[in-house]
XYZ file of C-alpha atoms in Angstrom:
723
model
C -35.258 -43.350 -38.699
C -32.238 -41.381 -37.487
C -32.477 -39.685 -34.083
C -32.680 -35.853 -34.106
C -29.386 -34.028 -34.012
C -28.248 -31.777 -31.188
C -28.997 -28.610 -33.188
C -32.533 -29.819 -33.914
C -33.094 -30.543 -30.238
C -31.836 -27.052 -29.295
C -34.139 -25.511 -31.890
C -37.126 -27.432 -30.518
C -36.327 -26.290 -26.985
C -35.929 -22.691 -28.145
C -39.224 -22.766 -30.037
C -41.107 -24.391 -27.175
C -39.678 -21.959 -24.642
C -40.273 -18.823 -26.710
C -43.104 -19.957 -28.982
C -44.533 -16.449 -29.135
C -41.256 -14.934 -30.522
C -40.856 -15.027 -34.330
C -37.866 -16.232 -36.353
C -36.331 -18.718 -33.903
C -33.591 -19.724 -36.376
C -32.560 -16.093 -37.002
C -32.507 -15.376 -33.294
C -30.385 -18.444 -32.657
C -27.919 -17.462 -35.383
C -27.776 -13.882 -34.097
C -27.096 -15.100 -30.593
C -24.338 -17.325 -31.892
C -22.771 -14.431 -33.803
C -22.851 -12.244 -30.711
C -21.149 -14.947 -28.683
C -18.439 -15.237 -31.335
C -17.894 -11.465 -31.391
C -17.778 -11.363 -27.596
C -15.264 -14.183 -27.527
C -13.042 -12.480 -30.086
C -13.164 -9.133 -28.316
C -12.313 -10.519 -24.914
C -9.697 -12.815 -26.391
C -7.962 -9.844 -27.971
C -8.371 -7.281 -25.237
C -10.097 -8.383 -22.063
C -7.400 -6.683 -19.991
C -7.711 -3.511 -22.030
C -11.379 -3.101 -21.128
C -10.785 -3.696 -17.468
C -7.781 -1.382 -17.269
C -9.584 1.393 -19.141
C -12.569 1.233 -16.800
C -10.211 1.025 -13.836
C -8.298 4.156 -14.830
C -11.405 6.201 -15.598
C -13.234 5.073 -12.466
C -10.336 5.764 -10.127
C -9.708 9.166 -11.718
C -13.354 10.086 -11.224
C -13.311 9.010 -7.585
C -10.053 10.887 -7.014
C -11.435 14.047 -8.562
C -14.658 13.874 -6.549
C -12.623 13.411 -3.390
C -10.544 16.458 -4.274
C -13.693 18.539 -4.666
C -15.038 17.471 -1.276
C -11.664 17.970 0.407
C -11.317 21.434 -1.106
C -14.766 22.470 0.132
C -14.138 21.170 3.635
C -10.705 22.788 3.793
C -12.087 26.121 2.577
C -14.820 25.865 5.210
C -12.136 25.528 7.880
C -10.247 28.509 6.492
C -13.455 30.580 6.335
C -14.376 29.659 9.916
C -10.933 30.658 11.154
C -11.184 34.057 9.458
C -14.783 34.783 10.464
C -14.281 34.447 14.224
C -12.435 37.752 14.189
C -9.580 38.720 16.476
C -10.728 36.714 19.499
C -7.708 34.543 20.229
C -9.645 31.867 22.124
C -12.180 31.481 19.332
C -9.407 31.359 16.772
C -7.676 28.608 18.721
C -10.871 26.605 19.088
C -11.753 26.947 15.409
C -8.221 25.974 14.409
C -8.000 22.883 16.627
C -11.515 21.480 17.014
C -12.194 21.261 13.274
C -9.269 18.937 12.389
C -9.686 17.034 15.653
C -13.312 16.274 14.813
C -12.477 15.214 11.259
C -9.584 13.006 12.360
C -11.632 11.404 15.135
C -14.466 10.663 12.717
C -11.997 9.252 10.195
C -10.520 6.909 12.795
C -13.825 5.861 14.321
C -15.661 5.326 11.052
C -12.857 3.489 9.277
C -12.066 1.175 12.190
C -15.743 0.454 12.809
C -16.029 -0.848 9.249
C -12.821 -2.858 9.191
C -9.680 -3.044 11.295
C -7.507 -3.060 8.159
C -8.323 0.506 7.123
C -5.685 2.325 9.181
C -2.380 3.513 7.787
C -1.259 3.702 4.200
C -1.633 0.046 3.309
C 1.497 -0.300 1.211
C 3.178 -2.757 3.620
C 0.112 -4.975 3.476
C -0.037 -4.734 -0.307
C 3.616 -5.719 -0.575
C 2.800 -8.714 1.574
C -0.116 -9.659 -0.673
C 2.024 -9.381 -3.797
C 4.613 -11.647 -2.185
C 2.026 -14.437 -2.198
C 0.484 -14.113 1.272
C -3.295 -13.994 1.542
C -4.584 -11.288 3.905
C -8.242 -11.940 4.526
C -10.704 -9.136 3.697
C -7.938 -6.608 3.198
C -9.033 -5.919 -0.380
C -12.741 -6.230 0.360
C -15.223 -3.624 -0.834
C -16.002 -2.523 2.715
C -12.340 -1.686 3.237
C -12.430 0.426 0.098
C -15.462 2.337 1.374
C -13.823 2.900 4.742
C -10.672 4.154 3.016
C -12.559 6.597 0.797
C -14.535 8.179 3.630
C -11.693 8.076 6.146
C -9.074 9.467 3.786
C -11.388 12.280 2.719
C -11.781 13.362 6.332
C -8.056 12.979 7.012
C -7.067 15.171 4.078
C -9.710 17.750 4.953
C -7.781 18.429 8.155
C -5.133 20.036 5.944
C -1.497 20.562 6.831
C -2.388 20.598 10.530
C -1.958 16.835 10.651
C 0.531 16.925 7.746
C -0.681 13.767 6.054
C -1.200 13.308 2.358
C -3.500 11.828 -0.199
C -0.811 9.768 -1.772
C -0.719 6.608 -0.108
C 1.816 6.510 2.397
C 3.612 5.442 -0.538
C 2.372 7.870 -2.800
C -0.710 6.555 -4.167
C -4.048 6.905 -2.766
C -4.442 3.836 -0.836
C -7.992 3.578 -1.259
C -7.477 3.473 -4.979
C -5.073 0.653 -4.622
C -7.490 -1.252 -2.474
C -10.345 -0.800 -4.878
C -8.246 -1.372 -7.947
C -6.568 -4.410 -6.523
C -9.822 -5.768 -5.234
C -11.220 -5.504 -8.723
C -8.117 -7.133 -10.124
C -8.610 -10.097 -7.828
C -12.354 -10.346 -8.249
C -12.096 -11.398 -11.884
C -12.474 -15.160 -12.269
C -8.994 -16.490 -12.638
C -7.569 -20.000 -12.310
C -5.109 -20.699 -9.568
C -2.248 -21.214 -11.983
C -2.791 -17.684 -13.280
C -1.859 -16.088 -9.964
C 1.062 -14.325 -11.583
C -1.301 -12.436 -13.852
C -3.267 -11.337 -10.795
C -0.125 -9.848 -9.284
C 0.662 -8.046 -12.523
C -2.834 -6.571 -12.551
C -2.398 -5.452 -8.956
C 0.821 -3.624 -9.803
C -0.959 -1.946 -12.714
C -3.757 -0.936 -10.372
C -1.183 0.509 -8.004
C 0.174 2.692 -10.804
C -3.270 4.206 -11.323
C -3.075 5.665 -7.822
C -0.006 7.776 -8.581
C -1.347 8.790 -11.959
C -4.613 10.044 -10.483
C -2.835 12.029 -7.773
C 0.142 13.550 -9.568
C -1.038 13.224 -13.139
C 2.198 11.295 -13.782
C 1.525 8.023 -15.626
C 5.124 7.084 -16.511
C 6.621 7.573 -13.073
C 3.481 6.058 -11.572
C 4.156 2.747 -13.296
C 7.852 2.780 -12.446
C 7.201 3.730 -8.845
C 4.626 0.980 -8.334
C 7.033 -1.606 -9.735
C 9.928 -0.367 -7.596
C 7.927 -0.277 -4.397
C 5.667 -3.287 -4.797
C 7.551 -5.941 -6.792
C 10.960 -7.524 -6.511
C 10.540 -9.156 -9.936
C 8.366 -7.858 -12.749
C 7.942 -9.090 -16.321
C 8.801 -6.354 -18.801
C 6.193 -7.713 -21.213
C 3.496 -6.628 -18.754
C 4.521 -2.962 -18.741
C 1.675 -2.134 -21.070
C -0.942 -2.899 -18.427
C 0.449 -0.345 -16.019
C 1.108 2.300 -18.657
C -2.314 1.942 -20.255
C -4.261 2.094 -16.986
C -2.121 4.918 -15.592
C -2.418 6.950 -18.790
C -6.198 6.569 -18.821
C -6.374 7.595 -15.174
C -4.020 10.567 -15.495
C -5.699 11.867 -18.652
C -9.167 11.545 -17.151
C -8.052 13.224 -13.929
C -6.648 16.258 -15.740
C -9.593 16.316 -18.154
C -12.059 16.552 -15.285
C -10.161 19.585 -13.980
C -10.697 21.285 -17.347
C -14.391 20.403 -17.397
C -14.741 21.802 -13.882
C -13.202 25.112 -15.057
C -10.235 24.721 -12.713
C -7.860 25.052 -15.668
C -8.143 26.288 -19.214
C -6.330 23.282 -20.642
C -4.513 20.148 -19.519
C -1.396 21.213 -17.609
C 0.980 20.048 -14.888
C -0.504 19.614 -11.443
C 2.137 21.726 -9.667
C 2.939 24.666 -11.880
C 6.500 25.946 -11.758
C 8.280 28.795 -13.487
C 11.731 27.255 -13.860
C 12.011 27.512 -17.628
C 15.220 29.458 -18.045
C 17.867 29.026 -20.712
C 20.575 27.650 -18.397
C 19.004 26.234 -15.197
C 22.336 24.890 -13.903
C 25.962 24.505 -14.904
C 28.416 21.647 -14.521
C 30.118 22.966 -11.328
C 26.673 23.203 -9.740
C 26.139 19.445 -9.986
C 28.521 19.120 -7.040
C 25.974 20.919 -4.848
C 23.219 18.559 -6.013
C 25.371 15.601 -4.967
C 25.809 17.219 -1.544
C 22.036 17.696 -1.381
C 21.560 13.989 -2.091
C 23.951 13.093 0.723
C 22.108 15.401 3.137
C 18.731 13.936 2.156
C 20.086 10.407 2.553
C 21.439 11.110 6.034
C 18.212 12.780 7.190
C 16.187 9.935 5.649
C 18.192 7.410 7.695
C 17.446 9.343 10.875
C 13.770 9.666 9.965
C 13.346 5.968 9.152
C 15.034 4.930 12.384
C 12.931 7.303 14.509
C 9.699 6.381 12.730
C 10.245 2.658 13.190
C 11.322 3.107 16.814
C 8.348 5.329 17.678
C 5.850 3.047 15.942
C 7.130 0.091 17.951
C 7.292 2.119 21.179
C 3.701 3.301 20.821
C 2.543 -0.276 20.349
C 4.546 -1.576 23.312
C 3.811 1.257 25.731
C 1.231 0.310 28.347
C -0.940 3.417 27.968
C -0.811 3.969 24.212
C -0.822 0.230 23.612
C -4.169 -0.047 25.389
C -5.573 2.843 23.356
C -4.478 1.316 20.062
C -5.137 -2.313 20.950
C -8.076 -4.151 19.478
C -10.508 -4.914 22.249
C -11.934 -8.418 22.244
C -15.479 -9.347 23.165
C -15.541 -12.980 24.229
C -18.486 -15.324 24.193
C -18.290 -18.940 25.301
C -20.035 -21.566 23.222
C -20.552 -25.223 24.070
C -20.029 -27.538 21.115
C -20.586 -31.149 20.278
C -17.735 -33.415 19.259
C -16.886 -31.905 15.896
C -14.600 -29.435 14.252
C -15.398 -25.813 14.874
C -15.006 -23.778 11.661
C -14.759 -20.398 13.409
C -11.684 -21.136 15.518
C -8.631 -21.627 13.277
C -6.297 -22.630 16.119
C -8.660 -25.305 17.428
C -8.722 -28.471 15.360
C -10.900 -30.829 17.371
C -13.389 -29.882 20.040
C -14.465 -32.582 22.441
C -18.041 -32.873 23.696
C -18.907 -30.161 26.185
C -15.773 -28.132 25.450
C -15.943 -24.366 25.847
C -14.701 -22.278 22.941
C -14.174 -18.501 23.002
C -15.283 -16.669 19.874
C -13.467 -13.343 19.497
C -15.242 -10.297 18.088
C -12.789 -7.420 17.599
C -13.640 -3.809 18.331
C -11.624 -0.612 18.560
C -13.520 2.019 20.534
C -10.439 3.626 22.101
C -8.527 4.389 18.899
C -10.365 7.702 18.255
C -9.248 8.872 21.703
C -5.593 8.402 20.763
C -6.230 10.247 17.493
C -7.892 13.142 19.327
C -4.950 13.549 21.703
C -2.299 13.458 18.972
C -4.158 15.714 16.524
C -4.924 18.200 19.303
C -1.202 18.396 20.059
C -0.290 18.859 16.396
C -3.011 21.451 15.821
C -1.975 23.416 18.902
C 1.628 23.569 17.714
C 0.627 24.747 14.228
C -1.725 27.452 15.560
C -0.847 30.485 13.331
C -0.596 33.138 16.093
C 1.759 30.784 17.932
C 4.510 28.567 16.562
C 2.558 28.073 13.365
C 3.607 31.487 12.075
C 7.167 30.157 11.803
C 6.090 27.067 9.807
C 3.755 28.517 7.147
C 0.940 26.574 8.789
C -1.806 28.452 6.943
C -0.764 26.881 3.639
C -2.337 23.697 2.355
C -0.244 20.731 1.242
C -0.459 21.782 -2.408
C 0.348 25.399 -1.567
C 3.408 24.223 0.352
C 4.764 22.587 -2.783
C 3.896 25.487 -5.076
C 5.667 27.942 -2.782
C 8.743 25.742 -2.327
C 9.090 25.253 -6.097
C 9.211 29.026 -6.674
C 12.230 29.872 -8.841
C 12.787 33.242 -7.170
C 15.075 33.690 -4.180
C 13.015 34.397 -1.056
C 15.948 36.118 0.607
C 16.130 38.643 -2.235
C 12.357 39.085 -2.288
C 12.253 39.670 1.473
C 14.830 42.450 1.152
C 13.234 44.191 -1.813
C 9.517 43.751 -1.136
C 7.164 45.078 1.493
C 5.632 42.683 3.969
C 2.085 43.614 3.064
C -0.331 40.749 3.564
C -1.481 39.088 0.354
C -4.288 36.675 -0.342
C -3.415 33.016 0.077
C -4.885 32.243 -3.314
C -2.156 34.213 -5.119
C 0.648 31.749 -6.050
C 3.159 34.568 -6.467
C 2.613 35.722 -2.909
C 2.728 32.390 -1.088
C 6.393 32.920 -0.234
C 5.362 35.608 2.277
C 3.937 32.882 4.527
C 7.555 31.831 5.117
C 8.570 35.330 6.205
C 8.347 36.599 9.756
C 9.542 39.901 11.241
C 11.454 38.155 14.024
C 13.112 35.505 11.834
C 14.779 35.246 8.468
C 13.844 32.923 5.633
C 16.584 30.565 6.768
C 15.249 30.541 10.319
C 11.704 29.640 9.289
C 12.910 26.861 6.982
C 15.164 25.385 9.673
C 12.380 25.596 12.263
C 9.957 23.981 9.797
C 12.360 21.084 9.223
C 13.042 20.556 12.919
C 9.389 20.618 13.964
C 7.989 18.645 11.048
C 10.571 15.915 11.590
C 9.055 14.729 14.856
C 5.515 15.842 13.999
C 5.500 13.727 10.847
C 7.007 10.824 12.764
C 4.255 11.102 15.363
C 1.531 11.429 12.717
C 2.512 8.080 11.188
C 1.312 6.343 14.363
C -2.274 7.556 13.909
C -4.666 4.624 13.313
C -6.589 6.241 10.450
C -6.441 6.099 6.646
C -3.655 8.378 5.456
C -0.940 8.786 2.875
C 2.663 9.361 3.897
C 4.367 10.051 0.585
C 3.216 13.635 0.129
C 4.523 14.742 3.571
C 8.012 13.347 2.918
C 7.853 14.848 -0.560
C 7.201 18.304 0.925
C 9.815 17.749 3.619
C 12.435 16.959 1.002
C 11.426 20.036 -0.994
C 12.017 22.150 2.130
C 15.497 20.633 2.530
C 16.338 21.465 -1.052
C 14.849 24.940 -0.728
C 17.022 25.674 2.296
C 20.183 24.630 0.473
C 19.151 26.624 -2.594
C 18.582 29.757 -0.519
C 21.952 29.321 1.196
C 23.706 28.979 -2.177
C 21.829 32.007 -3.516
C 23.121 33.946 -0.514
C 26.705 32.725 -0.994
C 26.627 33.358 -4.745
C 24.325 36.369 -5.182
C 25.478 36.921 -8.767
C 25.476 33.254 -9.702
C 28.258 30.803 -10.502
C 30.764 31.852 -13.136
C 31.873 29.147 -15.549
C 33.551 29.484 -18.967
C 33.101 33.227 -18.983
C 29.353 33.094 -18.311
C 27.371 33.596 -15.105
C 24.686 31.060 -14.198
C 22.231 32.217 -11.522
C 21.274 29.966 -8.615
C 17.684 28.689 -8.933
C 16.437 27.671 -5.440
C 13.364 26.025 -6.948
C 15.573 23.553 -8.785
C 17.130 22.468 -5.493
C 13.634 22.091 -4.040
C 12.755 19.717 -6.893
C 15.920 17.707 -6.293
C 15.350 17.631 -2.533
C 11.763 16.423 -2.912
C 12.819 13.616 -5.235
C 15.914 12.647 -3.232
C 14.296 12.513 0.206
C 11.106 10.755 -0.914
C 13.145 8.348 -3.028
C 15.461 7.562 -0.121
C 12.542 6.936 2.231
C 10.769 4.619 -0.230
C 13.812 2.998 -1.913
C 12.793 4.281 -5.345
C 14.520 6.109 -8.185
C 11.385 6.965 -10.150
C 10.739 9.971 -7.906
C 13.266 11.824 -10.093
C 10.890 11.430 -13.013
C 7.862 12.019 -10.803
C 8.824 15.584 -9.912
C 9.495 16.344 -13.570
C 6.115 14.991 -14.669
C 4.240 16.684 -11.836
C 5.779 20.102 -12.519
C 6.279 19.860 -16.272
C 9.943 20.851 -15.828
C 12.576 18.548 -17.340
C 15.653 20.792 -17.376
C 16.870 19.627 -13.941
C 16.379 15.901 -14.575
C 20.138 15.113 -14.570
C 21.068 16.775 -11.244
C 17.835 15.480 -9.716
C 18.796 11.944 -10.717
C 22.254 12.382 -9.207
C 20.758 13.525 -5.912
C 18.305 10.608 -5.864
C 21.058 8.065 -6.531
C 23.281 9.397 -3.752
C 20.405 9.547 -1.261
C 19.326 5.981 -2.090
C 22.858 4.660 -1.791
C 23.189 6.043 1.731
C 19.756 4.957 2.953
C 19.855 1.438 1.527
C 23.184 0.903 3.250
C 21.947 1.719 6.761
C 18.153 1.508 7.034
C 15.217 -0.482 5.631
C 12.687 1.461 3.602
C 9.604 3.044 5.125
C 7.429 0.153 4.004
C 9.853 -2.599 4.991
C 10.267 -0.976 8.399
C 6.504 -0.951 8.895
C 6.365 -4.598 7.847
C 8.981 -5.396 10.488
C 7.086 -3.551 13.228
C 3.731 -5.094 12.261
C 5.383 -8.523 11.945
C 3.785 -9.237 8.597
C 4.839 -12.488 6.853
C 7.111 -10.882 4.290
C 10.357 -12.329 2.940
C 13.182 -9.906 3.820
C 15.978 -8.942 1.487
C 19.442 -10.472 1.748
C 21.368 -7.411 2.836
C 24.776 -9.059 2.747
C 26.389 -9.537 -0.663
C 29.642 -10.874 0.753
C 31.196 -13.668 -1.259
C 30.823 -16.028 1.704
C 27.017 -15.713 1.594
C 26.987 -17.446 -1.795
C 28.465 -20.567 -0.207
C 25.546 -20.969 2.222
C 23.297 -23.867 1.169
C 19.717 -24.793 2.007
C 20.528 -27.587 4.446
C 22.165 -25.038 6.768
C 19.034 -22.938 7.354
C 16.000 -25.056 6.405
C 13.271 -25.593 8.960
C 13.964 -28.721 10.955
C 10.489 -29.593 12.237
C 8.121 -30.608 9.423
C 4.872 -32.472 10.030
C 3.899 -34.695 7.097
C 0.929 -36.964 6.468
C 0.996 -40.266 4.614
C -1.456 -41.438 1.986
C -2.505 -44.307 4.224
C -3.196 -42.173 7.328
C -6.606 -42.289 8.955
C -8.508 -40.151 11.450
C -6.046 -40.423 14.340
C -2.949 -39.587 12.272
C -4.556 -36.621 10.500
C -5.906 -35.269 13.790
C -2.453 -35.506 15.367
C -0.895 -33.654 12.433
C -3.435 -30.828 12.631
C -2.984 -30.491 16.371
C 0.806 -30.460 16.030
C 1.023 -27.350 13.829
C -1.143 -24.598 12.374
C 0.304 -24.812 8.860
C -2.012 -24.091 5.957
C -0.448 -26.812 3.824
C 1.046 -30.202 4.657
C 3.381 -32.426 2.635
C 2.013 -35.824 1.649
C 4.420 -38.774 1.533
C 3.931 -42.269 0.187
C 4.226 -43.912 3.607
C 6.130 -43.606 6.853
C 8.495 -46.344 5.748
C 9.021 -44.801 2.287
C 8.953 -40.998 2.734
C 8.765 -40.203 -0.976
C 7.161 -36.783 -1.450
C 4.079 -37.175 -3.664
C 2.346 -33.812 -3.183
C 0.706 -31.432 -0.729
C -2.707 -31.060 0.831
C -4.313 -28.008 2.379
C -5.426 -27.735 5.971
C -9.008 -27.126 4.850
C -9.088 -30.474 3.064
C -7.748 -32.237 6.133
C -10.430 -30.589 8.250
C -13.075 -31.732 5.757
C -11.568 -35.213 5.906
C -12.032 -35.294 9.685
C -15.561 -33.932 9.423
C -16.526 -36.770 7.104
C -15.083 -39.457 9.371
C -16.194 -40.898 12.667
C -13.932 -40.435 15.654
C -12.864 -43.870 16.869
C -13.555 -42.843 20.489
C -16.803 -40.956 19.802
C -19.815 -42.210 21.847
C -22.460 -44.027 19.810
C -25.757 -42.411 18.951
C -26.699 -38.970 17.665
C -25.336 -35.840 19.415
C -27.450 -34.407 22.178
C -29.734 -31.476 21.390
C -28.117 -29.180 23.954
C -25.073 -28.857 21.723
C -24.897 -26.415 18.835
C -24.858 -27.936 15.357
C -23.118 -26.503 12.325
C -24.912 -24.962 9.398
C -22.490 -26.750 7.027
C -23.932 -30.174 6.171
C -21.591 -32.997 7.109
C -20.915 -35.836 4.721
C -21.846 -39.401 5.647
C -19.355 -41.006 7.987
C -16.493 -42.775 6.225
C -13.602 -44.943 7.286
C -11.327 -44.481 4.255
C -7.729 -43.311 4.280
C -6.367 -39.935 3.279
C -5.161 -41.120 -0.108
C -8.562 -42.619 -0.916
C -10.779 -39.688 0.088
C -8.672 -36.557 -0.630
C -7.108 -35.168 -3.778
C -3.390 -34.492 -3.415
C -1.969 -31.402 -5.125
C 1.192 -31.968 -7.150
C 4.461 -30.366 -6.081
C 5.318 -27.153 -7.931
C 8.990 -27.042 -6.981
C 11.479 -28.969 -4.886
C 14.894 -27.943 -3.631
C 18.035 -29.942 -3.164
C 19.846 -29.696 0.180
C 22.802 -28.211 -1.734
C 20.845 -25.354 -3.333
C 22.473 -22.032 -2.439
C 20.855 -19.378 -0.253
C 20.655 -16.817 -3.043
C 19.109 -19.305 -5.473
C 16.456 -20.267 -2.948
C 15.744 -16.623 -2.135
C 15.308 -15.771 -5.825
C 12.883 -18.663 -6.251
C 10.804 -17.522 -3.297
C 10.598 -13.986 -4.685
C 10.013 -14.968 -8.292
C 7.357 -17.639 -7.719
C 5.670 -15.888 -4.753
C 5.869 -19.031 -2.632
C 5.580 -19.321 1.134
C 7.495 -22.564 1.469
C 9.437 -25.012 -0.668
C 10.088 -28.589 0.397
C 13.615 -29.969 0.419
C 14.038 -33.505 -0.886
C 16.974 -35.871 -1.286
C 16.449 -38.344 -4.136
C 12.705 -37.771 -3.795
C 12.648 -38.326 -0.024
C 11.232 -35.488 2.060
C 13.821 -33.897 4.318
C 12.834 -30.435 5.492
C 11.130 -27.244 4.448
C 13.157 -24.220 3.293
C 13.056 -20.773 4.904
C 9.348 -20.533 5.592
C 9.929 -19.164 9.077
C 12.625 -16.709 8.008
C 10.215 -13.821 7.508
C 8.566 -14.417 10.879
C 11.908 -14.388 12.676
C 12.949 -11.182 10.888
């Protein structure tokens, strides 16, 4: 008699397990069909489902944040108006409200995780370069970002920080989106796909803030990736389109708009917005924005480093450490990464970070900024009563403020009227040009100071507004010099100051972030495409100047924070192409042999703190056979007996680990540990530029240099640390 087949056995198990359910064969077939359908669907479009949910979810969160921020900001405005004409009460209501929100944002976010401060783009660039930053994309960091950023933005233009990640996208969205992108089960060899999903998730942030899916994708690629596969464009465009459409659709459902429209409405639709001779002025605007961007980037990087190094502010911003001493038995302590082997009775300090003094620094800085922007004081010369969005709407006005100020009465209008927002820039004791110049001078150092605040914030929107003010000033000056417009070919073309504001916003923000997609961003955000050519010219000129003299905002922050990020090769001199790997490779490399035992592995771990070690055939024959991680070497030591360890079980007074130890072994490294194969090797005569391209393209942290298979050195791993 033949034994029962596998299908018959499965049917028997199914019937015995669910004997009360009818039709076991039909249920089994139906389950099989559903599995086939599921496999086909996810084989065809697994990424599509994830990206669709990602875009819709992030748009919903962004819209809900906007609602809360609007209510909190309106509450501040109502409180300021309701206190009456009492100057002291007005000052207190103007300053205490943003101070309280900023202090709560700093305290709450840093109490959840120490990674929640700032914009996060430098850290995300580091992650996309192949470096693992622990817990940076964790769900708790996302929650801290959402709450902290909501409070930060509710403070309004007093603090002059934006929702767009310091790079333009809402950081929190990037964190959440990228966390989701990494949480999907993915093999190690598919790490490139993870990075592509992270870039797509980054694009959702811009799309859900500006409603600009195309420029959102391009901006995320420019800012986050040095190399990007064109075939993966669809991920970013699909997710960004879903997010942007959902974000604008929610505004319609909430009765904010009658239909889907541009986020920042402009009235620049005239038959001839500019003429060919006028492009010269846009080139000059690009040069001005590039020069100011260089000064801003230098001052921002210098101040950020000075605040960290100063004794007083450094103590306020430093992470306090709570130390507790623990006595351990002879074993490896898993909580102390720098300590490889702990002898019996050794005392180890476990560090628990805390940051109780950071809110105090935030309170002092925000109080200073709020006092300066107090409307009855200096704030009346900076349009401080306007929100961030109202700043942009007023600066993009196509009418000349100088002409309006001469022909219109200075009667006070409601702030909600977009056509009357320009009056916030007028003052009886100063002209339009004076208020714009004062705004630029004050906001230059105020924005620089605000970037040092240890709370969740976005820095792209402030530089976007600052650039719009630069362009507006030049447009008003040209409108004054050419009151009847520029005559060309027998026709007169009027000066449109709002067009210069668009070009200034794109040029300055593009110069600060090293991106060209800001030219398209302003067109998508305003729905105005007529000025795209002069805007692009201004952006190109500004980028050319800034990239020559200063690192970008994000690269500068990476330098100050000393993140492990591979810097760009700034020199393109012909001599740099003759530099080869053997001239700059790391000289000290600790390797382990396949025949090494406890003593040799312990010595290697104590010698360096590398996360990965090269494995050679033997000391006599240093043929590179692979690599092994530090964690595996630690596990190897945990499963072996120390040759000098005292006999008998450890005493009860010592703390034991919760991780069960394997039975003691006396095997060698090659016998007990799996060696990972080598992905890539370099020759000593590989050029500098070739090696740099490989590091960027493959997202590697080190590449071993071999000569006829023999291990020599390791290439440029320490270059980023030294930079």
